[in-house]
Every structure is written in structure tokens, then in C-alpha cells.
PDB file of C-alpha atoms in Angstrom:
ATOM      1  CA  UNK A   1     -37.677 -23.113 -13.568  1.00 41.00           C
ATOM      2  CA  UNK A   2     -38.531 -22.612 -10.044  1.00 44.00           C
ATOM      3  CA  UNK A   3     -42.256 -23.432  -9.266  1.00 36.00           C
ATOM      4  CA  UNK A   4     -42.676 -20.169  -7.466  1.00 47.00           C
ATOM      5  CA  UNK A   5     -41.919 -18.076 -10.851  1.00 41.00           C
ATOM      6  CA  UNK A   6     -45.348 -19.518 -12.667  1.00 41.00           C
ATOM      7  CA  UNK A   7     -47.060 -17.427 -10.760  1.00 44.00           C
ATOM      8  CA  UNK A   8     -45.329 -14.190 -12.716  1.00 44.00           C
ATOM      9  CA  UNK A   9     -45.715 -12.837 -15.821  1.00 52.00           C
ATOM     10  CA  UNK A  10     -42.782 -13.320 -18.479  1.00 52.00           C
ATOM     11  CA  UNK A  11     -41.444 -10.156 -18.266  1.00 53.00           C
ATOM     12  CA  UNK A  12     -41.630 -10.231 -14.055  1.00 53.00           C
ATOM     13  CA  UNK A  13     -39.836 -13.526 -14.420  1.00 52.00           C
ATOM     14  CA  UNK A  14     -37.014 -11.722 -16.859  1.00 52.00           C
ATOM     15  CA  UNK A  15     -36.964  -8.895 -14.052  1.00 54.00           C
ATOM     16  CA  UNK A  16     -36.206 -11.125 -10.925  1.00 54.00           C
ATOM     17  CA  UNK A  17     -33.745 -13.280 -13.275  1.00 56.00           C
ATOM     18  CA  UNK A  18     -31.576  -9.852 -13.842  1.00 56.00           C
ATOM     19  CA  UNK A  19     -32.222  -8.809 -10.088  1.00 60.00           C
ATOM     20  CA  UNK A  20     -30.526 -12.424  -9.415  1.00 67.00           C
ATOM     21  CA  UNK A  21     -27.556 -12.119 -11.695  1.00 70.00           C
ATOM     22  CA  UNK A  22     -26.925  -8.503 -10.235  1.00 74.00           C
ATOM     23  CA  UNK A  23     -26.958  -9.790  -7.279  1.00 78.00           C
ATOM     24  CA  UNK A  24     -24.842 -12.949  -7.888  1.00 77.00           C
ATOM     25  CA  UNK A  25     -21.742 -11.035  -9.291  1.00 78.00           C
ATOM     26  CA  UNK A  26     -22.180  -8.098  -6.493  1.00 84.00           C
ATOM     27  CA  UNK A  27     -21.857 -11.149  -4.059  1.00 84.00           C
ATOM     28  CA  UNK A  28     -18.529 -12.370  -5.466  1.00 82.00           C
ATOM     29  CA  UNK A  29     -16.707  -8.678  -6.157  1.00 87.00           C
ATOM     30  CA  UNK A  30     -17.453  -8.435  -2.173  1.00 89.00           C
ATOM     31  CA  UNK A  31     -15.032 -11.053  -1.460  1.00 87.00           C
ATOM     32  CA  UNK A  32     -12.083  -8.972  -2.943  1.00 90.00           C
ATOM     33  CA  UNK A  33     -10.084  -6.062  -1.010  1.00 90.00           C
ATOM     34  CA  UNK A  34     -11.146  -3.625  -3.616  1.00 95.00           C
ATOM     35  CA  UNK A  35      -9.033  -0.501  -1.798  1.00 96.00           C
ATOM     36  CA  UNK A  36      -9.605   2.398  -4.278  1.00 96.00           C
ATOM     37  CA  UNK A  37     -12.851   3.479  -6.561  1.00 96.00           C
ATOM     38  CA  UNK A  38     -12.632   5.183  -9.491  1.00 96.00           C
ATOM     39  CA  UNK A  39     -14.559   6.860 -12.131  1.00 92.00           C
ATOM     40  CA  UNK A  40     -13.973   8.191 -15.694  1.00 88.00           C
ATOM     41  CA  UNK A  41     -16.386  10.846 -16.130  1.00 82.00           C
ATOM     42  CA  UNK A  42     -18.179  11.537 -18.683  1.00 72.00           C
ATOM     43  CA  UNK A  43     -16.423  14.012 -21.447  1.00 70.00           C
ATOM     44  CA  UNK A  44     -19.477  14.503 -24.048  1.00 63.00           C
ATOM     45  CA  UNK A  45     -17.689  16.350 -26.752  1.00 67.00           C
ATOM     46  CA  UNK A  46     -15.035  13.896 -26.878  1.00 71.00           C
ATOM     47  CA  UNK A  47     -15.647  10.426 -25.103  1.00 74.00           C
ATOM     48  CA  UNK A  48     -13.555   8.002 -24.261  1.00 79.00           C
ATOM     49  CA  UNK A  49     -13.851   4.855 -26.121  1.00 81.00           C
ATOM     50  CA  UNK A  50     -13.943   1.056 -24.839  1.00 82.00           C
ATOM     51  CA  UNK A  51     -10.606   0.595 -26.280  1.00 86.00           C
ATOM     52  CA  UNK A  52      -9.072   3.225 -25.100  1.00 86.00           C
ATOM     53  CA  UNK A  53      -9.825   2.667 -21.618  1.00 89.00           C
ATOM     54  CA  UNK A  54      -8.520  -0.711 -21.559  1.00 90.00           C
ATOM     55  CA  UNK A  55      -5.638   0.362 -22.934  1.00 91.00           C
ATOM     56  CA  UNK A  56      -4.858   2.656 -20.393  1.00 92.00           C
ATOM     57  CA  UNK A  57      -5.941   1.002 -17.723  1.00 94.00           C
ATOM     58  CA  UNK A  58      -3.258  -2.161 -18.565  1.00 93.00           C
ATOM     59  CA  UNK A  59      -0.586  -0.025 -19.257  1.00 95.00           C
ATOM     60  CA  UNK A  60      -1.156   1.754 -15.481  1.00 96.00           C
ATOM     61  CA  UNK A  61      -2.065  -1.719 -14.450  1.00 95.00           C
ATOM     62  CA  UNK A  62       1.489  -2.980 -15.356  1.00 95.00           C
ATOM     63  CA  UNK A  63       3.391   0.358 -14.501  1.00 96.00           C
ATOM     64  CA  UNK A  64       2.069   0.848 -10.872  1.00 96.00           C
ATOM     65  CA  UNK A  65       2.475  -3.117 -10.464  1.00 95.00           C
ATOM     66  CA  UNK A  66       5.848  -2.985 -11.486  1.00 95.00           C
ATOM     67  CA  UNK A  67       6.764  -0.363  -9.391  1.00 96.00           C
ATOM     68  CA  UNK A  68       5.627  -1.670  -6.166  1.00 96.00           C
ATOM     69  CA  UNK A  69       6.934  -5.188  -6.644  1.00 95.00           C
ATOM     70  CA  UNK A  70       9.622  -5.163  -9.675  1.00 93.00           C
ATOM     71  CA  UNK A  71       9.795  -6.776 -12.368  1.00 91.00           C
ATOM     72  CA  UNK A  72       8.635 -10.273 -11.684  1.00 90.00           C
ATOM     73  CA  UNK A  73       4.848  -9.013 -10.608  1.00 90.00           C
ATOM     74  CA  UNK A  74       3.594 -11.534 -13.061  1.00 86.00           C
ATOM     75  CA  UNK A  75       4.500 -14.079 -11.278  1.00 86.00           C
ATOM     76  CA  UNK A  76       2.309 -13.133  -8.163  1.00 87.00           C
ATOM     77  CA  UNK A  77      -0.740 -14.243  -6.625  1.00 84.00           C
ATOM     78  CA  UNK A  78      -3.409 -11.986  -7.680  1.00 84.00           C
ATOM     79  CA  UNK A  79      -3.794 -11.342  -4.188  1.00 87.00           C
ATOM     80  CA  UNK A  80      -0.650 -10.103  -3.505  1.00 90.00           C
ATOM     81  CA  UNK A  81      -0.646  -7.367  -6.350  1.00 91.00           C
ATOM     82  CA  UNK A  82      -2.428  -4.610  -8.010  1.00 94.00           C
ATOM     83  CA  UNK A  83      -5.335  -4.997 -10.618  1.00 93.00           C
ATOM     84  CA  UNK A  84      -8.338  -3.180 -11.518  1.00 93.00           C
ATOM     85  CA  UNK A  85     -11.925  -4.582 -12.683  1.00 90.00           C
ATOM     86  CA  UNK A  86     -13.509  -1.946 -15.059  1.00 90.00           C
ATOM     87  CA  UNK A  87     -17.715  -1.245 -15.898  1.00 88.00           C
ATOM     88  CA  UNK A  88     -18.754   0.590 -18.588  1.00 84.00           C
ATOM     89  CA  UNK A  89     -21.794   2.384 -17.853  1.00 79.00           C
ATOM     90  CA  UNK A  90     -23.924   3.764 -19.992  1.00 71.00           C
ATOM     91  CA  UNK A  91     -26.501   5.991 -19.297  1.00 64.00           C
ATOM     92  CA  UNK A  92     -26.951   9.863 -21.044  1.00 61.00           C
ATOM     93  CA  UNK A  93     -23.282   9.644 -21.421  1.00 66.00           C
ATOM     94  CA  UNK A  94     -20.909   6.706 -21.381  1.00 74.00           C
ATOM     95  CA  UNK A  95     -18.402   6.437 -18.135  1.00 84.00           C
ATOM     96  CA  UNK A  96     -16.072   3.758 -16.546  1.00 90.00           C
ATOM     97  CA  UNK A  97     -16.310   2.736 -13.211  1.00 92.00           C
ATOM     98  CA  UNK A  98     -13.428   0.795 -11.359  1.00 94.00           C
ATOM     99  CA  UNK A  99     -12.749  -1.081  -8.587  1.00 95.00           C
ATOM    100  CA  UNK A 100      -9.074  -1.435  -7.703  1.00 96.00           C
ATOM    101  CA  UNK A 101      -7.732  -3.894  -5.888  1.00 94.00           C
ATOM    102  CA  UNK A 102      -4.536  -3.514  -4.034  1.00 94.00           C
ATOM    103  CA  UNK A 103      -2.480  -5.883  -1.242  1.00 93.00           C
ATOM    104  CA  UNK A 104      -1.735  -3.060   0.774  1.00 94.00           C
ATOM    105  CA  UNK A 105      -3.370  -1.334   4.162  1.00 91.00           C
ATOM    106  CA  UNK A 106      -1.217   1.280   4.483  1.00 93.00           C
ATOM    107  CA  UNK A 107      -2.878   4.958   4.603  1.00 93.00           C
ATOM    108  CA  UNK A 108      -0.233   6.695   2.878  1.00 95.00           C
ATOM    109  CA  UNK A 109       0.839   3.887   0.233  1.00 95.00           C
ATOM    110  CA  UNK A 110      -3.084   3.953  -0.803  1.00 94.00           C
ATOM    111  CA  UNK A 111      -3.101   7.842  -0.667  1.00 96.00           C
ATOM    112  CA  UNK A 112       0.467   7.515  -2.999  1.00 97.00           C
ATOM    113  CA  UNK A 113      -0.817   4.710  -5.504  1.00 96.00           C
ATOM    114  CA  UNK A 114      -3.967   7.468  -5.815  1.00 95.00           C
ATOM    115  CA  UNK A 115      -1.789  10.102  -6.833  1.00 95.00           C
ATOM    116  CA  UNK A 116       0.474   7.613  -8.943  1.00 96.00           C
ATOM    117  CA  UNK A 117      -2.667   6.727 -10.985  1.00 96.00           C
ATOM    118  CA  UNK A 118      -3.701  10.255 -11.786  1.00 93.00           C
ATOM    119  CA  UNK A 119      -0.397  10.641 -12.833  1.00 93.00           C
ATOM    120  CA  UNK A 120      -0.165   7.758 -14.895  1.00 93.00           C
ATOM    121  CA  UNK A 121      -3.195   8.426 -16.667  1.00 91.00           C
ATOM    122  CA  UNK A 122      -2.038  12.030 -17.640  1.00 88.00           C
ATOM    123  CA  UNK A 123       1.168  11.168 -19.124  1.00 88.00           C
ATOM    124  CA  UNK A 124      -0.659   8.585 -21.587  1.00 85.00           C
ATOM    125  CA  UNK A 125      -1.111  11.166 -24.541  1.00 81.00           C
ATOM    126  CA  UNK A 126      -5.037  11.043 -26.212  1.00 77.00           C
ATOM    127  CA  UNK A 127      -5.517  12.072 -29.487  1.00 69.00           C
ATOM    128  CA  UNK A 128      -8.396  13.606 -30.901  1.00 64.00           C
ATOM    129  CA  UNK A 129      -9.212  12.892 -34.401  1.00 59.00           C
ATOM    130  CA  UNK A 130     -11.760  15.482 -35.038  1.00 62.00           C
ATOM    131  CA  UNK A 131      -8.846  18.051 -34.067  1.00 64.00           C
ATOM    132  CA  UNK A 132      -5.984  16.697 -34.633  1.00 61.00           C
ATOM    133  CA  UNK A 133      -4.226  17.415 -31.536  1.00 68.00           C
ATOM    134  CA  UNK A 134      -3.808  15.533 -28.336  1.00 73.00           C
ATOM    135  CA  UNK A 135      -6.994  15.679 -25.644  1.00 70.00           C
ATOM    136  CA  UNK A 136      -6.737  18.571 -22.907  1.00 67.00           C
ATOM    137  CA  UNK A 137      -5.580  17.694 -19.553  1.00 66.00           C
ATOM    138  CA  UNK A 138      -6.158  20.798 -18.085  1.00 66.00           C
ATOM    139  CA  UNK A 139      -9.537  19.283 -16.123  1.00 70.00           C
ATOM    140  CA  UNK A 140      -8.580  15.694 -15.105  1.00 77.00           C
ATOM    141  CA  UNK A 141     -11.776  13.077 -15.919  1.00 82.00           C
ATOM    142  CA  UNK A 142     -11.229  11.281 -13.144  1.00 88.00           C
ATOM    143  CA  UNK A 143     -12.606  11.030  -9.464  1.00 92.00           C
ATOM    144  CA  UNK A 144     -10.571   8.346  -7.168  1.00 94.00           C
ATOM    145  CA  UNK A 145     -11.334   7.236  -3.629  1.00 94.00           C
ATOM    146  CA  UNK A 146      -9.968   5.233  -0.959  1.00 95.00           C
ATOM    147  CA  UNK A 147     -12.216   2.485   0.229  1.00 94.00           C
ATOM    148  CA  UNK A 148     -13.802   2.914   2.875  1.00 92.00           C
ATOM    149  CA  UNK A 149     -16.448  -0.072   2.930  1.00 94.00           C
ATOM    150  CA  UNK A 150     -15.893  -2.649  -0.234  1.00 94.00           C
ATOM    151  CA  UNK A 151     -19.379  -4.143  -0.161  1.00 93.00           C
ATOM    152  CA  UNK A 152     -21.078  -0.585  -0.322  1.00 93.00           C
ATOM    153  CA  UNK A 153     -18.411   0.500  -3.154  1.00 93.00           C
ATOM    154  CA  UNK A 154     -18.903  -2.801  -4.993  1.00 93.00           C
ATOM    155  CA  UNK A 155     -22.817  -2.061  -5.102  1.00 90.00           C
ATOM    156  CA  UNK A 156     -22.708   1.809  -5.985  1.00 89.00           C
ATOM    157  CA  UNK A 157     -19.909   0.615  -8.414  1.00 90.00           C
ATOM    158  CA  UNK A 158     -21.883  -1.657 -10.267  1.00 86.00           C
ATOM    159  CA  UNK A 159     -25.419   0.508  -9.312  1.00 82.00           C
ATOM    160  CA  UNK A 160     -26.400   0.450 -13.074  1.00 76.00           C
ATOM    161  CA  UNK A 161     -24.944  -3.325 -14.250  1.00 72.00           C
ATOM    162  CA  UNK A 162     -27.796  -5.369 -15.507  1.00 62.00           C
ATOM    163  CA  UNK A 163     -28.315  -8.879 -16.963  1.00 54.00           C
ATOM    164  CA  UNK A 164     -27.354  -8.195 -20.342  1.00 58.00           C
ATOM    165  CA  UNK A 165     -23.789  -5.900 -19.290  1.00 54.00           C
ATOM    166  CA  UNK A 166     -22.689  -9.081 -17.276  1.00 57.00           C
ATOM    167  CA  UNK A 167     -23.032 -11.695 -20.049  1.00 55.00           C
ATOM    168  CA  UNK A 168     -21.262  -9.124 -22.787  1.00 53.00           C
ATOM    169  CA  UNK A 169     -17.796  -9.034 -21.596  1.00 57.00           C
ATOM    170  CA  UNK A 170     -17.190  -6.083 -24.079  1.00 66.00           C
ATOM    171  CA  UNK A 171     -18.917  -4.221 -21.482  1.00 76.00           C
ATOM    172  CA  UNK A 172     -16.541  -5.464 -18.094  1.00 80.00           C
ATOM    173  CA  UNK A 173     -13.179  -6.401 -18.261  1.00 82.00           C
ATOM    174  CA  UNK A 174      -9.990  -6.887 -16.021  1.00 85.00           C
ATOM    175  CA  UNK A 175      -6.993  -4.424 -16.226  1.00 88.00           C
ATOM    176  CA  UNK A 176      -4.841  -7.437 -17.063  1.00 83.00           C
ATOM    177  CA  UNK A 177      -6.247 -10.689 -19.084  1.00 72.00           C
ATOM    178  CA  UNK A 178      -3.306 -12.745 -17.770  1.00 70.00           C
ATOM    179  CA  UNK A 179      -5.098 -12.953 -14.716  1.00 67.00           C
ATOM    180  CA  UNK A 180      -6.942 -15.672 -15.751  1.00 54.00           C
ATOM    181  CA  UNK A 181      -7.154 -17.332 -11.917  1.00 56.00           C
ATOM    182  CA  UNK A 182     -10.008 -14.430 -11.452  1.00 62.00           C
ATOM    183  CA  UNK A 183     -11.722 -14.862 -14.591  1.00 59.00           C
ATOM    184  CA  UNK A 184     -11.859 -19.438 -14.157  1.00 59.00           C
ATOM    185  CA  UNK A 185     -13.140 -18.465 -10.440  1.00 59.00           C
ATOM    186  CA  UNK A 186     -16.204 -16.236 -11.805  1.00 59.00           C
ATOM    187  CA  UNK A 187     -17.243 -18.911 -14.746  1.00 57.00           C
ATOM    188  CA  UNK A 188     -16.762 -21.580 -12.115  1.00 58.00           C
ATOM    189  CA  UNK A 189     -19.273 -19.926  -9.706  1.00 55.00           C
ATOM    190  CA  UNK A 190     -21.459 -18.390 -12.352  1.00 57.00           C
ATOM    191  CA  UNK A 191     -21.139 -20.059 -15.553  1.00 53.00           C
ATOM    192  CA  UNK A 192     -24.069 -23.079 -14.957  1.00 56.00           C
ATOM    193  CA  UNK A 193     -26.285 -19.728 -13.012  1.00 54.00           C
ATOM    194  CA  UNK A 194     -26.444 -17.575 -16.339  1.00 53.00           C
ATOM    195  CA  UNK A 195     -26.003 -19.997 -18.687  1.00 54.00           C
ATOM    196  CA  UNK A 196     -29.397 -21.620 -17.541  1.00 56.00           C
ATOM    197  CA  UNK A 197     -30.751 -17.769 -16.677  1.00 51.00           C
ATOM    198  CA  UNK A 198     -30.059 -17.082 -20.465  1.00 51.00           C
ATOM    199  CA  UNK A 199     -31.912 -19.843 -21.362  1.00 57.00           C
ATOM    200  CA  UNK A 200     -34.863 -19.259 -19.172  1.00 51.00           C
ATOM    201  CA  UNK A 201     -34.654 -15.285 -20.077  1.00 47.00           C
ATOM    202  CA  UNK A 202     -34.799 -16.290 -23.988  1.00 53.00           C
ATOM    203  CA  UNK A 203     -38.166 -18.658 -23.441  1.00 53.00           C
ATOM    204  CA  UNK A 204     -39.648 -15.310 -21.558  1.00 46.00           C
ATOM    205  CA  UNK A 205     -38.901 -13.162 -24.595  1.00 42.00           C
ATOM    206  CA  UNK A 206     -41.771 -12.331 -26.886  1.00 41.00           C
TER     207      UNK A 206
END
């Protein structure tokens, strides 16, 4: 442990160890060109669940990629195609936020894969248990941007991520696992960080 962190209480130390981790994975989002945020709002009297969202989220993942770039978009550089990092937050209500990342500059080809993604989402059918008939569409869950400024959307994205949401990977995920060249960069940069914050966070608890 750092020398300067005996001069703070255990649960200051805890504190500055989340600010840190925050901090660290803010840092490394910033170095993608995140073009689009999005959020699922909140929908109380029927939420969306985890799994659901991921769900979605691959199939429009795969179906906007395709489109763009054919059939062989697997085989591309996750630089060169589409893909979408996902938060859920949960505060009063649980919502999604997402950063999308996208090859293109274009105005109007980020203005079209907007529209695209709306669309995409509404033609995936939801159905609601409780009754028994698919989810309403009329009022669309779902507020999309262009970015304008990827370090400030990567912060207000991830405004409510703590310690704990970055170490549960139930609680972030990518659009599309297969990307696995993003996930080995992020343990490679911040594996030995929160494996030894976790361990210094545990010896704080009481």
C-alpha cells in the first residue's frame, strides 16, 4: 500500500481506491471513437432485464454490422466496425447506458446508423409476462446522441460506475463477446490494478 494512504482511515482508503478504479477504466474508454450515446430509460412498471438487453443489443450489434460491411464483419478489426459497450446503472430505477463505437465520420451515416438502431430495437418483439402480450412501443425507451466530445460522454456515461460495478462483469458487458481483442486489452492494463485494489479494499473492510 502506498505510504501516503496510512495517514487515512479504512474507509477513506476504500473511497480513493474506487475514485482510482473509476478513474482507470474512464481513462481507457477515452481512447476509443465512441460516436453515438445511448440510454435505455427507465420503464418502472415493466423493466428491462440484464438479459434482455444483451440480447438485443447483439442481435442490433450483428444486424447494423452486417449491413454496413456484409457478411464477413467478423473478420474485422474492431476498429474498423461497429460495437457497443453497455452499463447498467442502477439507481431508483435500473437503466442502460451505451457507448457505441463506430469507424465512420460521416454526418449523415452517423445520423442513419441512429435511426437504424431505433429501428432495430423496435422490431425485436418484448413480451410481458405479467400480461401476456408483447411490450408497447408506442413511447420509444430510448434517447441516442451523436458524439460530440468522447471523453465528456465516456465520463457522464459511466457518471454512476463504482468499484464494485467494474469488477462484476454482470453489470458491463460488450455488444459482442467475440471481441475478445477489447476485453485481453482491458485485463492487460487493469487486471494486476484491481486485482491488488481488491485485495487492499478487502483488508479495509470491517
Amino acid at each position: 500500500m502506498d505510504f501516503n494512504m496510512y495517514v487515512f482511515s479504512k474507509k477513506q482508503q476504500k473511497m480513493i481506491l474506487v475514485s482510482k478504479t473509476k478513474i482507470q477504466l474512464q481513462n481507457w474508454l477515452k481512447k476509443f471513437s465512441f460516436s453515438h450515446t445511448i440510454t435505455i430509460e427507465p420503464t418502472p412498471s415493466f423493466p428491462f432485464k440484464i438479459e434482455e438487453v444483451q440480447q438485443r443489443l447483439r442481435q442490433i450489434d450483428f444486424n447494423l454490422n452486417r449491413y454496413y460491411f456484409g457478411n464477413n464483419f467478423q473478420k474485422l478489426d474492431s476498429s474498423k466496425r461497429i460495437w457497443m459497450i453497455c452499463f447498467n446503472e442502477i439507481q431508483f430505477n435500473s437503466h442502460y447506458n451505451i457507448l457505441l463505437h463506430s469507424p465512420f465520420t460521416e454526418p449523415t451515416i452517423n445520423q442513419e446508423i441512429k435511426d437504424r438502431f431505433i429501428k432495430e430495437w423496435l422490431d425485436i418483439p418484448s413480451f410481458n409476462p405479467f400480461t401476456q402480450s408483447n411490450r408497447d412501443t408506442s413511447v420509444v425507451p430510448i434517447d441516442i446522441n451523436i458524439t460530440r466530445n468522447v471523453g465528456e460522454s465516456v465520463i457522464y456515461q459511466t457518471k454512476k460506475f463504482d468499484f464494485d460495478n467494474v469488477v462484476d462483469s454482470d453489470n458491463w458487458f460488450f455488444s459482442n463477446p467475440k471481441i475478445k481483442v477489447l476485453e485481453e486489452k482491458y485485463k492487460e492494463a487493469q487486471y494486476d490494478f484491481i486485482m491488488n485494489a481488491i485485495e487492499k479494499i478487502n483488508t479495509c473492510r470491517t
